[in-house]
Amino acid sequence: RAVMAQADYRKICDDVGGLPIPAVENALASGARTCAISHPERLSDSQVIAFCAVLPVAGIEDLTLTNLVLNINSWVAVADACCKTRALRKLCIKDCNFSAEAGAGLLTFARALGEARLQTLTIANCRLGDDFAAGLAEGSLLQGDAFTCLRLSACGISDEGACKLGRALERVGMHSNLKTLDLCYNRIGDRGAGAL
């Protein structure tokens, strides 16, 4: 299956005119279940398209995205690909740049991530804000049987976002399997803490 995914990935890259992302190519070549992508320069749209096309068939269980600079449409495409990837269990996004122009796109990104079937979602040092927390709270991720860990540290979440997450967790109630909730280094006060 990994060989098929690697050949598919190369063909897709050729078809869309993008260079393969080395970390993705290496993971596919080795059949690895983990993939860590760190790319300080902006990834091209064609690189993102190829990655999103191959991710659902790649068998990757643990995906880390570090120091990426993508436009919001590319982030939405990545989140959508994560939702389609049944093997994906752990997603970590850290030190990534979400531009101030992202606006309503952050809500769309969060809603897409909110539909993923993950065990662990870690997002650290990404200024996403309350709209992101609200969008994540709308999805089914927090209600998932396998979902046990949510870490949103240094994401620019305030009381408003914490309250929306708290209401979503309250709706799940005793059926939640969430064991870890980490919202450190956000601007959450007494109101937000009380809602959680």
Coordinates of C-alpha atoms in Angstrom, one line a residue:
R1 CA 0.0 0.0 0.0
A2 CA 2.9 2.4 0.8
V3 CA 4.5 1.8 -2.5
M4 CA 1.2 2.5 -4.3
A5 CA 0.8 5.7 -2.3
Q6 CA 4.4 6.8 -3.1
A7 CA 3.8 6.2 -6.8
D8 CA 0.5 8.0 -6.6
Y9 CA 2.1 10.9 -4.8
R10 CA 4.9 11.3 -7.4
K11 CA 2.3 11.1 -10.2
I12 CA 0.0 13.7 -8.5
C13 CA 3.0 16.0 -8.0
D14 CA 3.9 15.7 -11.7
D15 CA 0.3 16.3 -12.7
V16 CA -0.1 19.4 -10.6
G17 CA 3.4 20.7 -11.3
G18 CA 4.6 20.7 -7.7
L19 CA 7.7 19.4 -6.1
P20 CA 7.2 16.5 -3.6
I21 CA 7.5 17.4 0.1
P22 CA 10.6 15.3 1.2
A23 CA 9.1 14.3 4.5
V24 CA 6.0 12.9 2.8
E25 CA 8.0 11.1 0.2
N26 CA 10.2 9.6 2.8
A27 CA 7.2 8.4 4.9
L28 CA 5.6 6.9 1.9
A29 CA 8.8 5.2 0.7
S30 CA 9.4 3.6 4.1
G31 CA 5.8 2.8 4.9
A32 CA 6.2 4.8 8.1
R33 CA 3.1 5.4 10.2
T34 CA 4.4 8.8 11.3
C35 CA 5.2 11.9 9.2
A36 CA 6.6 15.2 10.4
I37 CA 6.6 18.1 8.0
S38 CA 8.5 21.2 8.8
H39 CA 8.9 23.7 6.0
P40 CA 9.8 27.3 6.8
E41 CA 9.2 28.6 3.3
R42 CA 5.6 28.8 2.0
L43 CA 4.4 25.5 0.5
S44 CA 3.0 26.0 -3.0
D45 CA -0.7 25.3 -3.6
S46 CA 0.4 22.4 -5.9
Q47 CA 2.4 20.8 -3.0
V48 CA -0.6 21.1 -0.7
I49 CA -2.9 19.6 -3.3
A50 CA -0.7 16.6 -3.9
F51 CA -0.2 16.1 -0.1
C52 CA -4.0 16.3 0.5
A53 CA -4.7 13.9 -2.3
V54 CA -2.3 11.2 -1.0
L55 CA -2.9 11.5 2.7
P56 CA -6.1 9.5 2.9
V57 CA -4.5 6.5 1.3
A58 CA -1.0 6.8 3.0
G59 CA -1.7 4.9 6.2
I60 CA -0.2 7.7 8.3
E61 CA -1.4 7.5 11.9
D62 CA 0.7 10.3 13.5
L63 CA 1.1 13.6 11.6
T64 CA 3.1 16.6 12.8
L65 CA 3.0 19.9 11.0
T66 CA 5.6 22.4 12.2
N67 CA 6.6 25.9 11.1
L68 CA 4.3 25.9 8.1
V69 CA 3.2 29.0 6.2
L70 CA 0.1 28.2 4.3
N71 CA -2.9 30.4 3.1
I72 CA -6.1 29.6 4.9
N73 CA -7.6 27.7 1.9
S74 CA -4.6 25.4 2.1
W75 CA -5.2 24.9 5.8
V76 CA -8.8 24.0 5.1
A77 CA -7.7 21.5 2.5
V78 CA -5.3 19.9 5.0
A79 CA -8.0 19.7 7.6
D80 CA -10.4 18.1 5.1
A81 CA -7.8 15.6 4.1
C82 CA -7.3 14.7 7.7
C83 CA -11.0 14.0 8.1
K84 CA -10.8 11.6 5.1
T85 CA -7.8 9.8 6.6
R86 CA -9.2 6.9 8.6
A87 CA -5.7 5.8 9.8
L88 CA -4.9 9.2 11.3
R89 CA -5.0 9.1 15.1
K90 CA -2.7 11.9 16.2
L91 CA -2.5 15.3 14.7
C92 CA 0.0 18.0 15.9
I93 CA 0.2 21.5 14.5
K94 CA 2.8 23.7 16.1
D95 CA 4.5 27.0 15.5
C96 CA 2.5 27.6 12.3
N97 CA 1.6 30.9 10.9
F98 CA -2.1 31.7 10.5
S99 CA -2.3 35.1 8.9
A100 CA -4.6 37.9 10.3
E101 CA -6.4 37.9 6.9
A102 CA -7.6 34.3 7.6
G103 CA -10.9 35.7 9.1
A104 CA -13.9 33.4 8.5
G105 CA -11.5 30.8 7.0
L106 CA -10.4 29.9 10.5
L107 CA -13.9 28.9 11.4
T108 CA -14.1 26.7 8.3
F109 CA -10.7 25.2 9.2
A110 CA -11.9 24.5 12.7
R111 CA -15.1 22.9 11.5
A112 CA -13.3 20.6 9.2
L113 CA -10.9 19.5 11.9
G114 CA -13.9 19.1 14.2
E115 CA -15.1 16.3 12.0
A116 CA -11.8 14.3 12.1
R117 CA -11.7 10.9 13.8
L118 CA -8.6 11.5 16.0
Q119 CA -7.5 10.2 19.4
T120 CA -5.3 13.3 20.0
L121 CA -5.3 16.8 18.6
T122 CA -2.4 19.1 19.7
I123 CA -2.1 22.6 18.5
A124 CA 0.6 24.8 20.0
N125 CA 1.8 28.3 19.5
C126 CA -0.6 29.0 16.6
R127 CA -2.7 32.2 17.0
L128 CA -6.1 30.8 16.1
G129 CA -8.4 32.6 18.6
D130 CA -12.0 32.1 19.7
D131 CA -13.5 31.6 16.2
F132 CA -11.3 28.5 15.9
A133 CA -12.4 27.2 19.3
A134 CA -16.0 27.8 18.4
G135 CA -15.7 25.9 15.1
L136 CA -14.0 23.0 16.8
A137 CA -16.7 22.9 19.4
E138 CA -19.4 22.6 16.6
G139 CA -17.9 19.4 15.2
S140 CA -18.2 15.8 16.3
L141 CA -14.5 15.4 17.3
L142 CA -15.2 16.1 21.0
Q143 CA -17.9 13.5 20.9
G144 CA -15.7 10.8 19.4
D145 CA -15.4 7.5 21.3
A146 CA -11.6 7.4 20.7
F147 CA -10.9 11.1 21.3
T148 CA -8.9 11.3 24.5
C149 CA -6.6 14.3 24.3
L150 CA -7.1 18.0 23.3
R151 CA -4.2 20.4 23.7
L152 CA -4.6 23.9 22.5
S153 CA -1.8 25.8 24.1
A154 CA -0.8 29.4 23.2
C155 CA -3.6 29.6 20.6
G156 CA -5.0 33.0 21.5
I157 CA -8.2 31.6 23.1
S158 CA -10.0 33.7 25.6
D159 CA -13.0 33.2 27.9
E160 CA -15.4 33.3 24.9
G161 CA -13.6 30.3 23.2
A162 CA -13.3 28.4 26.5
C163 CA -17.0 28.8 27.1
K164 CA -17.8 27.4 23.7
L165 CA -15.5 24.4 24.3
G166 CA -17.1 24.0 27.8
R167 CA -20.6 23.9 26.4
A168 CA -19.6 21.4 23.7
L169 CA -18.0 19.1 26.4
E170 CA -21.1 19.6 28.6
R171 CA -23.3 18.3 25.8
V172 CA -21.2 15.2 25.6
G173 CA -21.3 14.8 29.3
M174 CA -20.4 11.4 30.8
H175 CA -20.0 9.9 27.4
S176 CA -16.8 11.8 26.8
N177 CA -13.6 9.8 26.8
L178 CA -11.5 13.0 27.0
K179 CA -8.8 12.5 29.6
T180 CA -6.5 15.4 28.8
L181 CA -7.6 19.0 28.1
D182 CA -4.7 21.5 28.0
L183 CA -5.4 25.1 27.3
C184 CA -2.3 26.6 28.9
Y185 CA -0.8 29.9 27.7
N186 CA -4.2 31.3 26.6
R187 CA -6.0 34.3 27.9
I188 CA -8.7 32.3 29.8
G189 CA -10.0 34.0 33.0
D190 CA -12.4 32.9 35.7
R191 CA -15.5 32.8 33.4
G192 CA -13.8 30.5 30.8
A193 CA -12.2 28.3 33.5
G194 CA -15.6 27.9 35.2
A195 CA -17.2 26.8 31.9
L196 CA -14.7 24.1 31.5

